[in-house]
XYZ file of C-alpha atoms in Angstrom:
405
model
C 1.762 9.687 11.653
C 0.602 6.105 11.349
C -2.439 6.486 13.589
C -3.308 9.925 12.265
C -3.254 8.496 8.718
C -5.719 5.807 9.759
C -8.297 8.176 11.257
C -7.884 11.402 9.278
C -10.348 10.555 6.492
C -12.964 9.642 9.082
C -12.339 12.956 10.837
C -12.943 14.722 7.531
C -15.937 12.670 6.366
C -17.767 12.128 9.670
C -16.755 15.019 11.942
C -16.347 17.785 9.380
C -12.651 18.485 9.845
C -11.156 20.521 6.968
C -9.455 18.492 4.229
C -6.287 20.488 4.845
C -5.546 18.345 7.926
C -4.036 15.865 5.450
C -1.056 18.199 5.133
C -0.253 17.688 8.821
C 1.617 14.547 7.783
C 3.750 16.601 5.393
C 5.025 18.616 8.338
C 5.734 15.468 10.330
C 7.547 13.697 7.502
C 9.763 16.751 6.996
C 10.698 16.656 10.691
C 11.527 12.944 10.428
C 13.585 13.519 7.285
C 15.579 16.309 8.936
C 16.328 13.959 11.815
C 17.515 11.255 9.428
C 19.687 13.661 7.419
C 21.686 14.397 10.562
C 22.998 10.814 10.458
C 23.049 9.659 6.806
C 25.510 6.849 7.525
C 23.212 5.419 10.175
C 20.291 5.620 7.738
C 22.126 3.602 5.075
C 23.310 1.054 7.650
C 19.791 0.622 9.047
C 18.030 -0.087 5.740
C 21.016 -1.698 4.013
C 23.094 -0.668 1.024
C 20.894 -2.443 -1.614
C 17.767 -0.533 -0.565
C 19.653 2.759 -0.240
C 21.134 2.304 -3.725
C 17.788 1.367 -5.287
C 16.263 4.506 -3.729
C 19.079 6.668 -5.099
C 18.739 5.156 -8.597
C 14.971 5.675 -8.512
C 15.366 9.309 -7.511
C 17.998 9.957 -10.193
C 15.963 8.346 -13.000
C 12.806 10.208 -12.014
C 14.785 13.455 -11.858
C 16.313 12.729 -15.262
C 12.792 12.255 -16.634
C 11.852 15.697 -15.304
C 14.996 17.373 -16.695
C 14.723 15.818 -20.172
C 11.066 16.807 -20.424
C 11.608 20.309 -19.016
C 9.183 19.856 -16.116
C 8.466 23.040 -14.161
C 10.130 23.040 -10.722
C 6.886 23.292 -8.682
C 5.483 20.241 -10.510
C 8.733 18.326 -9.996
C 8.741 19.084 -6.258
C 5.082 18.097 -5.970
C 5.845 14.811 -7.726
C 8.768 14.204 -5.348
C 6.425 14.779 -2.434
C 3.761 12.387 -3.752
C 6.198 9.633 -4.701
C 8.939 9.741 -2.066
C 7.080 10.679 1.143
C 6.103 7.024 1.623
C 9.665 5.873 1.005
C 10.926 8.426 3.541
C 8.386 7.064 6.028
C 9.657 3.521 5.384
C 13.172 4.699 6.279
C 11.876 6.471 9.394
C 9.996 3.375 10.591
C 13.117 1.218 10.237
C 15.264 3.751 12.072
C 12.992 4.932 14.876
C 10.848 1.867 15.690
C 11.907 -1.373 17.389
C 10.482 -4.866 17.605
C 9.037 -4.151 21.054
C 6.924 -1.344 19.541
C 5.191 -3.650 17.074
C 3.118 -5.582 19.630
C 1.620 -2.399 21.060
C 1.007 -0.928 17.615
C -0.845 -3.997 16.368
C -2.875 -4.407 19.552
C -3.998 -0.801 19.007
C -4.748 -1.656 15.367
C -6.948 -4.529 16.545
C -8.868 -2.172 18.823
C -9.347 0.252 15.940
C -10.581 -2.619 13.789
C -13.234 -3.362 16.388
C -14.389 0.243 16.181
C -14.293 0.003 12.395
C -16.570 -3.044 12.348
C -19.151 -1.183 14.440
C -18.914 1.850 12.156
C -19.254 -0.256 8.993
C -22.349 -1.987 10.346
C -23.800 1.382 11.356
C -22.999 2.904 7.975
C -24.635 0.018 6.123
C -27.659 -0.918 8.244
C -28.514 2.450 9.818
C -27.428 4.923 7.149
C -28.160 2.676 4.153
C -24.689 3.101 2.657
C -23.059 0.483 0.452
C -19.769 -0.492 -1.148
C -17.086 2.237 -1.053
C -19.209 4.400 1.221
C -18.783 1.924 4.092
C -15.177 2.538 5.034
C -15.489 2.398 8.823
C -12.643 4.289 10.499
C -11.348 5.158 7.026
C -14.346 7.329 6.151
C -15.997 6.942 2.749
C -14.610 5.765 -0.578
C -11.263 4.843 0.944
C -10.335 1.326 -0.099
C -6.780 2.665 -0.198
C -6.946 2.571 3.590
C -9.221 -0.401 4.235
C -7.320 -2.937 2.122
C -3.745 -2.433 3.403
C -5.030 -2.197 6.967
C -6.831 -5.533 6.622
C -3.719 -7.093 5.085
C -1.520 -5.706 7.870
C -3.697 -7.210 10.580
C -3.983 -10.610 8.961
C -0.320 -10.980 8.028
C 0.929 -9.947 11.460
C -1.454 -11.977 13.617
C -1.354 -15.022 11.328
C 2.428 -15.270 11.561
C 2.482 -14.374 15.238
C -0.019 -17.153 15.938
C 2.030 -19.690 13.983
C 5.026 -18.703 16.127
C 3.023 -19.091 19.338
C 3.213 -15.376 20.153
C -0.460 -14.445 20.067
C -3.786 -16.063 20.811
C -6.192 -17.810 18.450
C -8.825 -15.288 19.549
C -6.822 -12.350 18.221
C -6.143 -14.149 14.951
C -9.798 -15.107 14.575
C -10.980 -11.568 15.244
C -8.421 -10.076 12.857
C -9.515 -12.502 10.143
C -13.275 -12.370 10.519
C -13.546 -8.624 11.152
C -11.368 -7.814 8.144
C -13.296 -10.067 5.779
C -16.684 -8.853 7.040
C -15.590 -5.253 6.455
C -14.178 -6.183 3.035
C -17.410 -7.942 2.037
C -19.706 -5.091 3.121
C -17.413 -2.488 1.528
C -17.053 -4.695 -1.597
C -13.275 -4.553 -1.285
C -12.526 -7.689 -3.276
C -8.756 -7.197 -3.306
C -8.712 -7.935 0.442
C -9.673 -11.524 -0.380
C -6.798 -11.734 -2.867
C -4.384 -10.350 -0.286
C -5.559 -12.921 2.251
C -4.958 -15.802 -0.124
C -1.459 -14.537 -0.936
C -0.553 -13.896 2.697
C -1.844 -17.308 3.770
C 0.011 -19.123 0.977
C 3.314 -17.291 1.567
C 3.122 -17.724 5.335
C 2.289 -21.433 5.075
C 5.089 -22.070 2.574
C 7.644 -20.328 4.797
C 6.472 -22.029 8.012
C 7.096 -25.492 9.368
C 4.239 -27.981 9.657
C 2.671 -27.883 13.108
C -0.610 -28.246 14.944
C -0.905 -24.445 15.068
C -0.554 -24.320 11.286
C -3.417 -26.802 10.907
C -5.631 -24.766 13.244
C -4.711 -21.522 11.481
C -5.565 -22.945 8.055
C -8.947 -24.092 9.386
C -9.648 -20.607 10.774
C -8.600 -18.991 7.485
C -10.915 -21.253 5.479
C -13.825 -20.627 7.869
C -13.313 -16.857 7.844
C -12.977 -16.865 4.065
C -16.255 -18.753 3.748
C -17.993 -16.207 6.001
C -16.608 -13.260 4.042
C -17.411 -14.699 0.622
C -20.915 -15.658 1.730
C -21.593 -12.066 2.779
C -20.075 -10.766 -0.462
C -22.202 -13.130 -2.578
C -25.422 -12.179 -0.798
C -24.763 -8.436 -1.031
C -22.955 -8.096 -4.376
C -23.604 -11.219 -6.481
C -22.263 -9.606 -9.658
C -18.891 -8.907 -8.049
C -18.806 -12.388 -6.543
C -19.275 -13.734 -10.073
C -16.285 -11.674 -11.227
C -14.138 -13.230 -8.517
C -15.297 -16.753 -9.260
C -15.136 -16.649 -13.079
C -11.868 -16.468 -15.034
C -13.592 -14.942 -18.065
C -15.377 -12.264 -16.054
C -12.230 -11.477 -14.097
C -10.284 -11.092 -17.348
C -12.949 -8.730 -18.661
C -12.863 -6.749 -15.401
C -9.082 -6.375 -15.445
C -8.397 -5.974 -19.156
C -11.418 -4.593 -20.956
C -13.846 -3.073 -18.470
C -14.173 0.715 -18.641
C -17.070 1.094 -16.227
C -17.171 3.425 -13.218
C -14.662 5.854 -14.683
C -11.901 3.348 -15.445
C -10.975 4.773 -18.840
C -7.752 2.738 -19.047
C -7.770 -0.961 -18.122
C -5.796 -2.185 -15.114
C -3.999 -4.774 -17.237
C -2.755 -3.872 -20.715
C -2.788 -0.088 -20.367
C 0.884 0.448 -21.276
C 0.432 -0.009 -25.066
C -2.530 2.377 -24.934
C -0.519 5.016 -23.067
C 2.406 4.465 -25.411
C 0.197 5.058 -28.437
C -1.723 8.031 -26.990
C 1.110 9.918 -25.310
C 4.507 8.618 -26.388
C 3.787 8.342 -30.125
C 6.504 5.651 -30.247
C 9.161 8.273 -29.513
C 12.254 6.547 -28.065
C 12.900 9.135 -25.330
C 9.283 9.133 -24.212
C 9.193 5.340 -24.235
C 12.240 5.327 -21.986
C 11.503 8.279 -19.659
C 7.835 9.156 -20.172
C 6.353 12.633 -20.517
C 8.173 13.939 -17.449
C 8.137 13.293 -13.713
C 5.570 15.847 -12.534
C 3.847 16.627 -15.831
C 0.989 14.274 -14.989
C 0.403 15.665 -11.489
C -2.623 17.528 -10.218
C -3.743 19.311 -7.070
C -6.387 21.658 -5.721
C -3.733 24.351 -6.279
C -3.840 25.393 -9.930
C -0.068 25.905 -10.239
C 0.419 22.218 -9.379
C -1.724 20.942 -12.250
C 0.508 19.378 -14.902
C -0.056 19.957 -18.627
C -0.904 16.331 -19.297
C -3.426 16.158 -16.489
C -5.058 19.353 -17.751
C -5.636 17.680 -21.131
C -6.035 14.014 -20.252
C -7.044 13.880 -16.604
C -10.428 12.495 -17.664
C -8.683 9.194 -18.420
C -8.168 8.794 -14.659
C -4.666 7.367 -15.040
C -3.956 8.666 -11.531
C -6.301 6.020 -10.129
C -3.593 3.411 -10.714
C 0.044 3.688 -9.662
C 1.411 1.763 -12.644
C -0.345 4.006 -15.171
C 0.695 7.160 -13.332
C 4.366 6.151 -13.046
C 4.570 4.791 -16.586
C 3.019 7.902 -18.135
C 5.409 10.237 -16.326
C 8.594 8.143 -16.323
C 8.321 5.534 -19.103
C 9.641 1.988 -19.148
C 12.922 2.835 -17.429
C 11.238 4.759 -14.628
C 8.624 2.078 -14.062
C 11.279 -0.659 -14.028
C 13.253 1.243 -11.375
C 10.075 1.842 -9.370
C 9.138 -1.827 -9.416
C 12.761 -2.741 -8.730
C 12.705 -0.793 -5.462
C 10.033 -3.107 -4.038
C 11.672 -6.221 -5.431
C 14.921 -5.252 -3.675
C 13.026 -4.921 -0.381
C 11.528 -8.387 -0.883
C 14.913 -9.947 -1.667
C 16.490 -8.260 1.357
C 13.795 -9.712 3.609
C 14.384 -13.201 2.209
C 18.119 -12.756 2.718
C 17.578 -11.687 6.327
C 15.603 -14.875 6.954
C 18.815 -16.840 6.438
C 20.732 -14.801 9.013
C 18.459 -14.088 11.962
C 17.329 -16.324 14.807
C 13.956 -18.068 14.728
C 12.397 -15.466 16.991
C 12.470 -12.920 14.161
C 11.205 -15.169 11.344
C 7.475 -14.359 11.858
C 8.168 -10.648 11.330
C 10.220 -11.272 8.196
C 7.589 -13.628 6.771
C 4.893 -11.063 7.570
C 6.889 -8.320 5.834
C 7.667 -10.422 2.776
C 4.018 -11.374 2.274
C 3.083 -7.701 2.512
C 5.722 -6.776 -0.090
C 3.889 -9.032 -2.553
C 0.574 -7.363 -1.654
C 2.184 -3.954 -2.138
C 3.443 -4.894 -5.606
C -0.070 -6.066 -6.530
C -1.451 -2.716 -5.341
C 0.687 -0.995 -7.990
C -1.737 -2.390 -10.581
C -4.863 -2.315 -8.426
C -5.069 1.297 -7.235
C -2.984 4.379 -6.380
C -2.427 3.798 -2.642
C 1.346 4.154 -2.998
C 0.959 7.719 -4.317
C -1.802 9.068 -2.057
C -2.111 9.902 1.644
C -2.702 6.289 2.675
C 0.728 5.319 1.349
C 2.092 5.415 4.891
C 0.191 2.226 5.746
C 1.800 0.306 2.896
C 5.285 1.605 3.580
C 4.941 0.761 7.271
C 4.048 -2.790 6.238
C 7.249 -2.973 4.172
C 9.277 -1.929 7.216
C 8.025 -4.570 9.696
C 10.728 -7.154 9.001
C 13.500 -4.573 9.153
C 12.114 -3.047 12.358
C 12.210 -6.440 14.061
C 15.699 -7.213 12.744
C 17.112 -3.905 13.936
C 16.411 -5.005 17.513
C 19.582 -7.096 17.309
C 21.605 -3.916 17.448
C 19.735 -2.270 20.310
C 21.156 -1.234 23.662
C 24.636 -0.360 22.558
C 26.660 0.703 25.644
C 26.971 4.479 25.884
């Protein structure tokens, strides 16, 4: 599922595969879920009671939102699919993968990144494409894939290098290739992710010569990426380097179809849709009523009327509209619980596992930021983000491997 998710948009955009291949993952996630349901106790034990409880609360609150607002069953089921498929994949990764799998997976990721660099350069210099159209292995207009993939590579190889488990060459390639792709594709959030990952990883690591070298490589790669970004998209570089312009971009800019601002959209939604009604403020307009699809019977009433506002471009707007303050708080709480569990595990495991837990914790922060930045958590690329959340738990579960039979 993970590797198919990475390449499927390229198969559609570049090789002409039908868009319906996206539903292949739906079949696979159902198979994984059936396997997990056979051993529910093992599932809870693997992810931990806090995460299992937060998932149950989230599901109950979202369902309550649908019941109170009389959401049609097909829309409710479609909303469950869009929202909980990634969470189910997180559970599956924790249960079925082991620490030994991670090295092979990320080495394969690095190979794919090499292919992606070549494709991005070809798309830009040979085909004359720019910005979102230069997605490499992720096809076109797919920052939802490019950004989490870049963050995954950097967080893993940065922390593995600090622990002495990978080479400087792999770290350097992961860094430079990701930032070059981000600069050409004008994916500015990648630079933000890199700063966060570097800061978190440095703060949670002991001072060493490797740390000094890694910081130098990060600074050099950042300079290369920002230089390319400035030369190709000076206006966007100015947004990143100016507090005032960044504030305007996040809070007041309505260009390129962003009809609701990334920051400060809740009061607008509250005024437009909730009309200060207490139930709507608490539970939104109904889990599923804001959904849409190519199938007409899966188009919610609110999307039919207000889809032009493009609230589905951002996870926080989508969740808040459908499920209100209570639903959004529970949704955000799910990720906060994962972060706290990873920090708690750091106190219990041996040093060998710390790089994985630090990697996972840094990626939790990036995932929370993505809630406000785009809708990755609710679209097909969600599997990348939920895999990133599972890394620390996958590594920790290795402690319980090889039980005598």
